[in-house]
mmCIF file of C-alpha atoms and ligand atoms in Angstrom:
data_model
loop_
_atom_site.group_PDB
_atom_site.id
_atom_site.type_symbol
_atom_site.label_atom_id
_atom_site.label_comp_id
_atom_site.label_asym_id
_atom_site.label_seq_id
_atom_site.Cartn_x
_atom_site.Cartn_y
_atom_site.Cartn_z
ATOM 1 C CA MET Y 13 -24.592 16.676 37.434
ATOM 2 C CA SER Y 14 -23.665 19.572 35.105
ATOM 3 C CA GLY Y 15 -20.068 20.725 35.041
ATOM 4 C CA GLN Y 16 -18.741 17.204 35.687
ATOM 5 C CA ILE Y 17 -15.677 16.232 33.654
ATOM 6 C CA ILE Y 18 -16.288 12.757 32.217
ATOM 7 C CA THR Y 19 -13.059 11.387 30.781
ATOM 8 C CA LEU Y 20 -12.985 8.613 28.189
ATOM 9 C CA THR Y 21 -11.653 6.182 30.796
ATOM 10 C CA ARG Y 22 -14.450 7.005 33.239
ATOM 11 C CA HIS Y 23 -17.080 6.714 30.478
ATOM 12 C CA ILE Y 24 -15.807 3.294 29.405
ATOM 13 C CA ILE Y 25 -15.670 2.023 33.002
ATOM 14 C CA GLU Y 26 -19.261 3.199 33.561
ATOM 15 C CA GLU Y 27 -20.313 1.593 30.254
ATOM 16 C CA GLN Y 28 -18.586 -1.666 31.201
ATOM 17 C CA ARG Y 29 -20.580 -1.838 34.465
ATOM 18 C CA LYS Y 30 -23.516 -2.867 32.241
ATOM 19 C CA TYR Y 31 -21.643 -6.106 31.519
ATOM 20 C CA PRO Y 32 -21.194 -8.160 34.744
ATOM 21 C CA GLU Y 33 -18.688 -10.387 32.968
ATOM 22 C CA ALA Y 34 -16.468 -7.418 32.067
ATOM 23 C CA THR Y 35 -12.893 -7.950 33.277
ATOM 24 C CA GLY Y 36 -11.542 -4.457 32.657
ATOM 25 C CA LYS Y 37 -9.453 -5.656 29.713
ATOM 26 C CA PHE Y 38 -11.668 -3.806 27.228
ATOM 27 C CA THR Y 39 -11.167 -0.622 29.245
ATOM 28 C CA ASP Y 40 -7.412 -1.167 29.083
ATOM 29 C CA LEU Y 41 -7.590 -1.769 25.330
ATOM 30 C CA MET Y 42 -9.541 1.432 24.725
ATOM 31 C CA ASN Y 43 -7.040 3.328 26.847
ATOM 32 C CA ASP Y 44 -4.234 1.931 24.690
ATOM 33 C CA ILE Y 45 -6.067 3.158 21.569
ATOM 34 C CA ALA Y 46 -6.617 6.568 23.168
ATOM 35 C CA PHE Y 47 -2.912 6.761 24.053
ATOM 36 C CA ALA Y 48 -1.940 6.020 20.451
ATOM 37 C CA ALA Y 49 -4.424 8.661 19.276
ATOM 38 C CA LYS Y 50 -2.800 11.281 21.511
ATOM 39 C CA LEU Y 51 0.636 10.483 20.074
ATOM 40 C CA ILE Y 52 -0.659 10.590 16.501
ATOM 41 C CA SER Y 53 -2.491 13.848 17.224
ATOM 42 C CA TYR Y 54 0.700 15.429 18.521
ATOM 43 C CA HIS Y 55 2.632 14.467 15.385
ATOM 44 C CA VAL Y 56 -0.166 15.353 12.953
ATOM 45 C CA ASN Y 57 -0.369 18.810 14.496
ATOM 46 C CA LYS Y 58 3.398 19.310 14.327
ATOM 47 C CA ALA Y 59 3.927 17.590 10.953
ATOM 48 C CA GLY Y 60 4.634 20.764 9.028
ATOM 49 C CA LEU Y 61 7.211 21.822 11.598
ATOM 50 C CA MET Y 62 8.875 18.457 12.068
ATOM 51 C CA GLU Y 63 9.382 17.686 8.400
ATOM 52 C CA ILE Y 64 7.495 14.418 8.866
ATOM 53 C CA LEU Y 65 5.936 14.986 5.471
ATOM 54 C CA GLY Y 66 7.448 13.553 2.352
ATOM 55 C CA GLU Y 67 8.736 10.135 1.508
ATOM 56 C CA THR Y 68 9.827 7.461 3.987
ATOM 57 C CA GLY Y 69 13.572 7.232 4.514
ATOM 58 C CA ASN Y 70 14.453 10.919 4.758
ATOM 59 C CA VAL Y 71 16.517 11.990 7.734
ATOM 60 C CA ASN Y 72 15.393 15.042 9.735
ATOM 61 C CA VAL Y 73 17.500 17.606 11.582
ATOM 62 C CA GLN Y 74 17.731 15.330 14.637
ATOM 63 C CA GLY Y 75 19.249 12.686 12.401
ATOM 64 C CA GLU Y 76 16.132 10.538 12.907
ATOM 65 C CA VAL Y 77 14.683 8.596 10.012
ATOM 66 C CA VAL Y 78 11.668 10.629 8.946
ATOM 67 C CA LYS Y 79 8.559 8.484 8.525
ATOM 68 C CA LYS Y 80 5.539 9.466 6.532
ATOM 69 C CA LEU Y 81 2.764 10.202 8.981
ATOM 70 C CA ASP Y 82 0.659 7.224 7.965
ATOM 71 C CA VAL Y 83 3.640 4.903 8.521
ATOM 72 C CA PHE Y 84 4.222 6.604 11.876
ATOM 73 C CA ALA Y 85 0.527 6.286 12.809
ATOM 74 C CA ASN Y 86 0.511 2.614 11.873
ATOM 75 C CA GLU Y 87 3.618 1.836 13.946
ATOM 76 C CA THR Y 88 2.234 3.823 16.873
ATOM 77 C CA LEU Y 89 -1.016 1.833 16.919
ATOM 78 C CA VAL Y 90 0.720 -1.543 16.517
ATOM 79 C CA LYS Y 91 3.200 -0.800 19.327
ATOM 80 C CA ALA Y 92 0.429 0.491 21.592
ATOM 81 C CA LEU Y 93 -1.742 -2.594 21.094
ATOM 82 C CA ASP Y 94 0.653 -5.534 20.705
ATOM 83 C CA HIS Y 95 2.106 -6.062 24.204
ATOM 84 C CA ASN Y 96 -0.598 -5.645 26.881
ATOM 85 C CA GLY Y 97 -2.224 -9.036 26.524
ATOM 86 C CA HIS Y 98 -5.527 -7.714 25.155
ATOM 87 C CA THR Y 99 -5.157 -8.618 21.471
ATOM 88 C CA CYS Y 100 -4.495 -11.842 19.575
ATOM 89 C CA VAL Y 101 -4.157 -10.360 16.081
ATOM 90 C CA MET Y 102 -4.500 -7.031 14.239
ATOM 91 C CA ALA Y 103 -4.943 -5.825 10.666
ATOM 92 C CA SER Y 104 -4.092 -2.449 9.173
ATOM 93 C CA GLU Y 105 -4.675 -0.584 5.925
ATOM 94 C CA GLU Y 106 -0.905 -0.114 5.900
ATOM 95 C CA GLU Y 107 0.006 -3.821 6.050
ATOM 96 C CA GLU Y 108 -0.729 -6.450 3.405
ATOM 97 C CA ASP Y 109 -1.147 -9.351 5.860
ATOM 98 C CA ILE Y 110 -2.509 -9.781 9.396
ATOM 99 C CA ILE Y 111 -0.301 -8.423 12.185
ATOM 100 C CA SER Y 112 0.644 -11.175 14.635
ATOM 101 C CA ILE Y 113 1.462 -10.552 18.292
ATOM 102 C CA PRO Y 114 5.210 -11.047 19.007
ATOM 103 C CA GLU Y 115 5.836 -14.363 20.789
ATOM 104 C CA GLU Y 116 7.256 -12.631 23.880
ATOM 105 C CA TYR Y 117 3.908 -10.915 24.561
ATOM 106 C CA PRO Y 118 0.758 -12.471 26.117
ATOM 107 C CA LEU Y 119 -2.286 -13.054 23.920
ATOM 108 C CA GLY Y 120 -5.745 -11.593 24.549
ATOM 109 C CA LYS Y 121 -9.230 -12.148 23.210
ATOM 110 C CA TYR Y 122 -9.605 -9.006 21.130
ATOM 111 C CA VAL Y 123 -9.029 -8.381 17.434
ATOM 112 C CA VAL Y 124 -8.365 -4.814 16.276
ATOM 113 C CA VAL Y 125 -8.497 -3.711 12.624
ATOM 114 C CA PHE Y 126 -7.738 -0.131 11.692
ATOM 115 C CA ASP Y 127 -6.946 2.505 9.112
ATOM 116 C CA PRO Y 128 -4.208 4.335 11.002
ATOM 117 C CA LEU Y 129 -4.396 7.613 9.114
ATOM 118 C CA ASP Y 130 -7.164 7.882 6.554
ATOM 119 C CA GLY Y 131 -6.893 10.796 4.162
ATOM 120 C CA SER Y 132 -3.183 11.230 4.862
ATOM 121 C CA SER Y 133 -2.556 12.507 1.327
ATOM 122 C CA ASN Y 134 -4.411 15.660 2.455
ATOM 123 C CA ILE Y 135 -2.052 16.437 5.321
ATOM 124 C CA ASP Y 136 0.269 18.615 3.243
ATOM 125 C CA ALA Y 137 -2.736 20.888 2.641
ATOM 126 C CA ASN Y 138 -3.631 20.907 6.351
ATOM 127 C CA VAL Y 139 -6.894 19.054 5.766
ATOM 128 C CA SER Y 140 -8.310 17.055 8.692
ATOM 129 C CA VAL Y 141 -7.462 13.343 8.690
ATOM 130 C CA GLY Y 142 -8.488 10.449 10.898
ATOM 131 C CA THR Y 143 -7.897 7.048 12.453
ATOM 132 C CA ILE Y 144 -10.707 4.485 12.100
ATOM 133 C CA PHE Y 145 -10.894 1.247 14.121
ATOM 134 C CA SER Y 146 -13.031 -1.802 14.828
ATOM 135 C CA ILE Y 147 -12.773 -4.271 17.718
ATOM 136 C CA TYR Y 148 -14.024 -7.894 17.637
ATOM 137 C CA ASN Y 149 -13.836 -10.882 19.953
ATOM 138 C CA ARG Y 150 -11.624 -13.623 18.520
ATOM 139 C CA VAL Y 151 -13.326 -16.630 16.923
ATOM 140 C CA SER Y 152 -10.233 -18.882 16.696
ATOM 141 C CA PRO Y 153 -9.248 -21.039 19.723
ATOM 142 C CA ASP Y 154 -7.854 -19.176 22.752
ATOM 143 C CA GLY Y 155 -4.225 -19.494 23.752
ATOM 144 C CA ARG Y 156 -2.864 -19.505 20.222
ATOM 145 C CA PRO Y 157 -1.998 -16.650 17.833
ATOM 146 C CA GLY Y 158 -4.993 -15.055 16.164
ATOM 147 C CA ARG Y 159 -5.711 -15.871 12.538
ATOM 148 C CA LEU Y 160 -7.071 -14.309 9.342
ATOM 149 C CA GLU Y 161 -10.544 -15.677 10.192
ATOM 150 C CA ASP Y 162 -10.561 -13.507 13.321
ATOM 151 C CA CYS Y 163 -10.255 -10.410 11.103
ATOM 152 C CA LEU Y 164 -12.764 -11.517 8.452
ATOM 153 C CA GLN Y 165 -15.878 -11.235 10.618
ATOM 154 C CA ALA Y 166 -19.094 -9.505 9.491
ATOM 155 C CA GLY Y 167 -19.435 -5.957 10.809
ATOM 156 C CA LYS Y 168 -22.479 -6.934 12.896
ATOM 157 C CA ARG Y 169 -20.051 -8.852 15.162
ATOM 158 C CA GLN Y 170 -18.102 -5.734 16.149
ATOM 159 C CA VAL Y 171 -17.947 -5.152 19.914
ATOM 160 C CA CYS Y 172 -16.683 -1.611 19.419
ATOM 161 C CA ALA Y 173 -16.071 0.841 16.579
ATOM 162 C CA GLY Y 174 -14.610 4.319 16.604
ATOM 163 C CA TYR Y 175 -12.685 7.015 14.860
ATOM 164 C CA VAL Y 176 -10.363 9.833 15.834
ATOM 165 C CA ILE Y 177 -10.529 13.030 13.801
ATOM 166 C CA TYR Y 178 -7.420 15.216 13.839
ATOM 167 C CA GLY Y 179 -8.937 18.569 12.952
ATOM 168 C CA SER Y 180 -9.343 21.984 14.564
ATOM 169 C CA SER Y 181 -9.502 19.848 17.684
ATOM 170 C CA THR Y 182 -8.847 16.140 18.136
ATOM 171 C CA MET Y 183 -11.999 14.135 18.797
ATOM 172 C CA LEU Y 184 -12.549 10.454 19.518
ATOM 173 C CA VAL Y 185 -16.013 9.093 18.689
ATOM 174 C CA TYR Y 186 -16.938 5.536 19.636
ATOM 175 C CA THR Y 187 -19.748 3.059 20.200
ATOM 176 C CA THR Y 188 -19.953 -0.307 21.966
ATOM 177 C CA GLY Y 189 -23.594 -0.749 20.948
ATOM 178 C CA ASN Y 190 -25.000 1.606 23.578
ATOM 179 C CA GLY Y 191 -25.158 4.811 21.564
ATOM 180 C CA VAL Y 192 -22.439 7.006 20.084
ATOM 181 C CA HIS Y 193 -20.312 9.258 22.254
ATOM 182 C CA GLY Y 194 -17.763 11.931 21.328
ATOM 183 C CA PHE Y 195 -14.739 13.037 23.357
ATOM 184 C CA THR Y 196 -12.573 16.078 22.710
ATOM 185 C CA LEU Y 197 -8.875 15.982 23.572
ATOM 186 C CA ASP Y 198 -7.984 18.656 26.089
ATOM 187 C CA PRO Y 199 -4.296 19.178 25.274
ATOM 188 C CA SER Y 200 -3.729 21.090 28.523
ATOM 189 C CA TYR Y 201 -3.861 17.827 30.449
ATOM 190 C CA GLY Y 202 -3.918 15.243 27.671
ATOM 191 C CA GLU Y 203 -7.336 13.759 28.402
ATOM 192 C CA PHE Y 204 -10.238 12.930 26.095
ATOM 193 C CA VAL Y 205 -13.234 14.624 27.757
ATOM 194 C CA LEU Y 206 -16.903 13.820 26.971
ATOM 195 C CA SER Y 207 -18.143 16.653 24.753
ATOM 196 C CA HIS Y 208 -20.820 14.980 22.584
ATOM 197 C CA PRO Y 209 -22.855 12.438 24.617
ATOM 198 C CA ASN Y 210 -25.396 10.272 22.752
ATOM 199 C CA ILE Y 211 -24.826 11.624 19.247
ATOM 200 C CA ARG Y 212 -27.903 11.154 17.022
ATOM 201 C CA ILE Y 213 -27.854 11.733 13.255
ATOM 202 C CA PRO Y 214 -30.905 13.660 11.938
ATOM 203 C CA LYS Y 215 -33.381 11.341 10.186
ATOM 204 C CA LYS Y 216 -33.145 13.488 7.045
ATOM 205 C CA GLY Y 217 -30.185 15.719 6.182
ATOM 206 C CA LYS Y 218 -29.492 18.704 3.938
ATOM 207 C CA ILE Y 219 -25.949 17.678 2.897
ATOM 208 C CA TYR Y 220 -24.710 15.240 0.283
ATOM 209 C CA SER Y 221 -21.050 14.282 -0.057
ATOM 210 C CA VAL Y 222 -19.787 12.638 -3.254
ATOM 211 C CA ASN Y 223 -16.965 13.168 -5.753
ATOM 212 C CA GLU Y 224 -19.035 14.298 -8.736
ATOM 213 C CA SER Y 225 -16.050 14.167 -11.088
ATOM 214 C CA TYR Y 226 -16.908 10.457 -11.471
ATOM 215 C CA PHE Y 227 -20.495 11.224 -12.589
ATOM 216 C CA GLU Y 228 -20.065 9.803 -16.106
ATOM 217 C CA PHE Y 229 -18.705 6.540 -14.682
ATOM 218 C CA TRP Y 230 -21.690 5.823 -12.386
ATOM 219 C CA ASP Y 231 -24.669 3.528 -13.029
ATOM 220 C CA GLU Y 232 -27.809 5.314 -14.256
ATOM 221 C CA PRO Y 233 -29.767 5.095 -10.933
ATOM 222 C CA ILE Y 234 -26.954 6.860 -9.059
ATOM 223 C CA LYS Y 235 -26.773 9.543 -11.739
ATOM 224 C CA GLN Y 236 -30.524 10.043 -11.407
ATOM 225 C CA TYR Y 237 -30.364 10.236 -7.606
ATOM 226 C CA VAL Y 238 -27.659 12.917 -7.648
ATOM 227 C CA GLN Y 239 -29.533 14.854 -10.356
ATOM 228 C CA TYR Y 240 -32.722 14.561 -8.280
ATOM 229 C CA ILE Y 241 -31.223 16.002 -5.084
ATOM 230 C CA LYS Y 242 -29.837 18.927 -7.101
ATOM 231 C CA GLN Y 243 -33.204 19.879 -8.619
ATOM 232 C CA VAL Y 244 -34.915 23.042 -7.265
ATOM 233 C CA ASP Y 245 -38.047 22.195 -5.296
ATOM 234 C CA GLY Y 246 -38.787 24.058 -2.078
ATOM 235 C CA ASP Y 247 -41.527 21.595 -1.064
ATOM 236 C CA THR Y 248 -39.001 18.778 -0.824
ATOM 237 C CA ASN Y 249 -36.188 20.966 0.503
ATOM 238 C CA ARG Y 250 -34.069 20.609 -2.659
ATOM 239 C CA PRO Y 251 -31.395 21.229 -3.792
ATOM 240 C CA MET Y 252 -29.343 19.596 -1.043
ATOM 241 C CA ASN Y 253 -26.014 21.229 -0.172
ATOM 242 C CA SER Y 254 -22.858 19.678 -1.627
ATOM 243 C CA ARG Y 255 -20.035 19.287 0.891
ATOM 244 C CA TYR Y 256 -17.034 17.084 0.005
ATOM 245 C CA ILE Y 257 -13.686 17.370 1.782
ATOM 246 C CA GLY Y 258 -12.165 14.209 0.310
ATOM 247 C CA SER Y 259 -11.213 12.963 3.769
ATOM 248 C CA LEU Y 260 -13.653 10.221 4.804
ATOM 249 C CA VAL Y 261 -13.567 10.801 8.561
ATOM 250 C CA SER Y 262 -14.131 14.558 8.115
ATOM 251 C CA ASP Y 263 -17.019 14.121 5.666
ATOM 252 C CA PHE Y 264 -18.572 11.407 7.823
ATOM 253 C CA HIS Y 265 -18.174 13.316 11.103
ATOM 254 C CA ARG Y 266 -19.803 16.470 9.710
ATOM 255 C CA ASN Y 267 -22.729 14.497 8.283
ATOM 256 C CA LEU Y 268 -23.114 12.554 11.558
ATOM 257 C CA LEU Y 269 -23.548 15.810 13.479
ATOM 258 C CA TYR Y 270 -25.537 17.829 10.913
ATOM 259 C CA GLY Y 271 -27.320 15.088 8.948
ATOM 260 C CA GLY Y 272 -26.818 14.065 5.337
ATOM 261 C CA ILE Y 273 -25.430 11.328 3.137
ATOM 262 C CA PHE Y 274 -21.928 10.313 2.031
ATOM 263 C CA LEU Y 275 -21.703 8.309 -1.179
ATOM 264 C CA TYR Y 276 -18.833 6.434 -2.733
ATOM 265 C CA PRO Y 277 -20.686 4.583 -5.517
ATOM 266 C CA PRO Y 278 -19.354 1.775 -7.704
ATOM 267 C CA SER Y 279 -18.185 2.983 -11.107
ATOM 268 C CA ILE Y 280 -16.782 1.691 -14.372
ATOM 269 C CA LYS Y 281 -13.340 2.663 -13.015
ATOM 270 C CA ALA Y 282 -13.930 1.117 -9.566
ATOM 271 C CA PRO Y 283 -16.674 -1.562 -9.682
ATOM 272 C CA SER Y 284 -16.399 -2.120 -5.894
ATOM 273 C CA GLY Y 285 -15.875 1.533 -5.058
ATOM 274 C CA LYS Y 286 -12.698 2.704 -3.325
ATOM 275 C CA LEU Y 287 -13.325 2.415 0.418
ATOM 276 C CA ARG Y 288 -12.387 -0.629 2.449
ATOM 277 C CA LEU Y 289 -14.982 -2.828 4.161
ATOM 278 C CA LEU Y 290 -13.010 -3.922 7.240
ATOM 279 C CA TYR Y 291 -11.574 -0.692 8.602
ATOM 280 C CA GLU Y 292 -13.576 2.069 6.909
ATOM 281 C CA ALA Y 293 -17.133 1.003 6.001
ATOM 282 C CA ASN Y 294 -17.791 -1.397 8.907
ATOM 283 C CA PRO Y 295 -16.744 0.833 11.825
ATOM 284 C CA LEU Y 296 -18.551 3.869 10.383
ATOM 285 C CA ALA Y 297 -21.613 1.698 9.674
ATOM 286 C CA PHE Y 298 -21.737 0.529 13.319
ATOM 287 C CA ILE Y 299 -21.466 4.134 14.483
ATOM 288 C CA VAL Y 300 -24.082 5.506 12.078
ATOM 289 C CA GLU Y 301 -26.598 2.748 12.911
ATOM 290 C CA GLN Y 302 -26.075 3.353 16.632
ATOM 291 C CA ALA Y 303 -26.755 7.056 15.952
ATOM 292 C CA GLY Y 304 -29.996 6.212 14.101
ATOM 293 C CA GLY Y 305 -28.665 6.229 10.547
ATOM 294 C CA LYS Y 306 -28.137 3.624 7.832
ATOM 295 C CA ALA Y 307 -25.237 2.193 5.799
ATOM 296 C CA ILE Y 308 -25.510 0.040 2.658
ATOM 297 C CA ASP Y 309 -23.352 -0.990 -0.272
ATOM 298 C CA GLY Y 310 -26.286 -0.293 -2.595
ATOM 299 C CA LYS Y 311 -27.899 -3.684 -2.150
ATOM 300 C CA ARG Y 312 -26.895 -4.987 1.298
ATOM 301 C CA ARG Y 313 -26.557 -3.668 4.829
ATOM 302 C CA ILE Y 314 -22.826 -3.026 5.217
ATOM 303 C CA MET Y 315 -22.674 -4.848 8.551
ATOM 304 C CA ASP Y 316 -24.192 -8.027 7.088
ATOM 305 C CA ILE Y 317 -21.417 -8.474 4.523
ATOM 306 C CA VAL Y 318 -19.021 -11.319 5.390
ATOM 307 C CA PRO Y 319 -15.546 -10.179 4.268
ATOM 308 C CA GLU Y 320 -13.537 -12.459 1.987
ATOM 309 C CA LYS Y 321 -10.290 -10.455 1.951
ATOM 310 C CA LEU Y 322 -8.569 -8.109 4.394
ATOM 311 C CA HIS Y 323 -8.482 -5.122 2.034
ATOM 312 C CA GLN Y 324 -11.779 -5.787 0.274
ATOM 313 C CA ARG Y 325 -13.340 -2.650 -1.203
ATOM 314 C CA VAL Y 326 -17.060 -1.910 -1.003
ATOM 315 C CA PRO Y 327 -19.378 0.778 -2.396
ATOM 316 C CA LEU Y 328 -20.665 2.955 0.454
ATOM 317 C CA PHE Y 329 -23.881 4.917 0.981
ATOM 318 C CA ILE Y 330 -23.954 6.075 4.601
ATOM 319 C CA GLY Y 331 -25.733 8.694 6.684
ATOM 320 C CA SER Y 332 -29.246 9.869 7.563
ATOM 321 C CA GLU Y 333 -31.827 7.082 7.334
ATOM 322 C CA ASP Y 334 -34.208 8.850 4.936
ATOM 323 C CA ASP Y 335 -31.381 9.926 2.616
ATOM 324 C CA VAL Y 336 -29.904 6.432 2.373
ATOM 325 C CA LYS Y 337 -33.396 4.955 1.897
ATOM 326 C CA MET Y 338 -33.968 7.361 -1.005
ATOM 327 C CA VAL Y 339 -30.804 6.370 -2.869
ATOM 328 C CA GLU Y 340 -31.823 2.742 -2.226
ATOM 329 C CA GLU Y 341 -35.198 3.429 -3.907
ATOM 330 C CA PHE Y 342 -33.405 4.813 -6.972
ATOM 331 C CA ILE Y 343 -31.101 1.780 -7.098
ATOM 332 C CA GLU Y 344 -34.093 -0.584 -6.803
ATOM 333 C CA GLY Y 345 -35.940 1.304 -9.541
ATOM 334 C CA LYS Y 346 -38.746 2.281 -7.167
ATOM 335 C CA ARG Y 347 -38.000 5.957 -7.787
ATOM 336 C CA LYS Y 348 -36.894 7.666 -10.994
ATOM 337 C CA LEU Y 349 -36.007 11.153 -12.105
ATOM 338 C CA ASN Y 350 -39.205 12.684 -13.476
HETATM 339 P P1 P6P G 10 -11.676 10.387 -4.071
HETATM 340 C C1 P6P G 10 -8.748 9.509 1.027
HETATM 341 O O1 P6P G 10 -7.771 9.166 0.075
HETATM 342 C C2 P6P G 10 -9.871 8.484 0.913
HETATM 343 O O2 P6P G 10 -9.400 7.210 1.182
HETATM 344 C C3 P6P G 10 -11.010 8.839 1.864
HETATM 345 O O3 P6P G 10 -10.563 9.460 3.028
HETATM 346 C C4 P6P G 10 -11.863 9.763 1.017
HETATM 347 O O4 P6P G 10 -13.238 9.749 1.401
HETATM 348 C C5 P6P G 10 -11.695 9.167 -0.377
HETATM 349 O O5 P6P G 10 -10.417 8.522 -0.400
HETATM 350 C C6 P6P G 10 -11.711 10.226 -1.442
HETATM 351 O O6 P6P G 10 -11.599 9.552 -2.685
HETATM 352 O O7 P6P G 10 -11.726 9.323 -5.142
HETATM 353 O O8 P6P G 10 -12.960 11.204 -4.018
HETATM 354 O O9 P6P G 10 -10.447 11.248 -4.094
#
């Protein structure tokens, strides 16, 4: 019925009804993530006023130790997810090793890996930043602390993936394999409200997002692809528009809604690219595939890659299906710049 307010909690509960075995623990876990997102949103939006910027260890006017926002975001997520008995282990871009659940807390079956505040170096310039997360079922034996193997699962085993974008408004976008749904935080009563049901990415986009300052360091096929999409040809709707914010969640979110491709290719300087497989490429790949798009590392489907290390980097080509297929054709030598 139009005019209904569907909160994130209600949406998850209704989604979970499709799984008779659901116990409600996943709903609780997602609510814990949403709670952390609200706290992070509040501090991101007040950062400039609360002197949270700058190096760790400063003391602000209240005499509190000032944390950099990404440290604050990391601690907020860990504290929100470590005590409710839903997780057995976590991993974060901010922590070298896996994050174990304190002994005094019960263990759960879920594994959460996350980038607590991607793009945080942009905050001082008031550029949108984001939290990115993936949820898996544990693979190690129940009843004992989770292990590294629980975090090193291929992206196709994700049970949920999502991101929060802290921009002109705060949005949470997630999938559990039944489409992609976006919720906007209504600060007047602190609820994430369904604003973008069943997001679908256009099959072909008009936007490409890449840091072209690395052009000379790319392999020849990537150079040719980027030169191709910049050529003038009305019949094939070229040139494409260049849009690059330098904040992954912002570039991805815009391309998800409008259509297009984000590229972080391998280069002489970064043979595996810059972005991380576990908590950047995999969750966004799950989301884009659920929205009808595609995500590859240049040769493989991102979600087929079995991680070997927590902070493993991977080249990333992600977005509209036809755009990613075209860069794939250049990489495979099936298409060349005429
Ligand atoms: P470059 C931000 O530092 C980040 O991790 C992503 O959010 C962003 O997409 C990428 O790096 C930008 O990297 O090399 O273009 O500055």
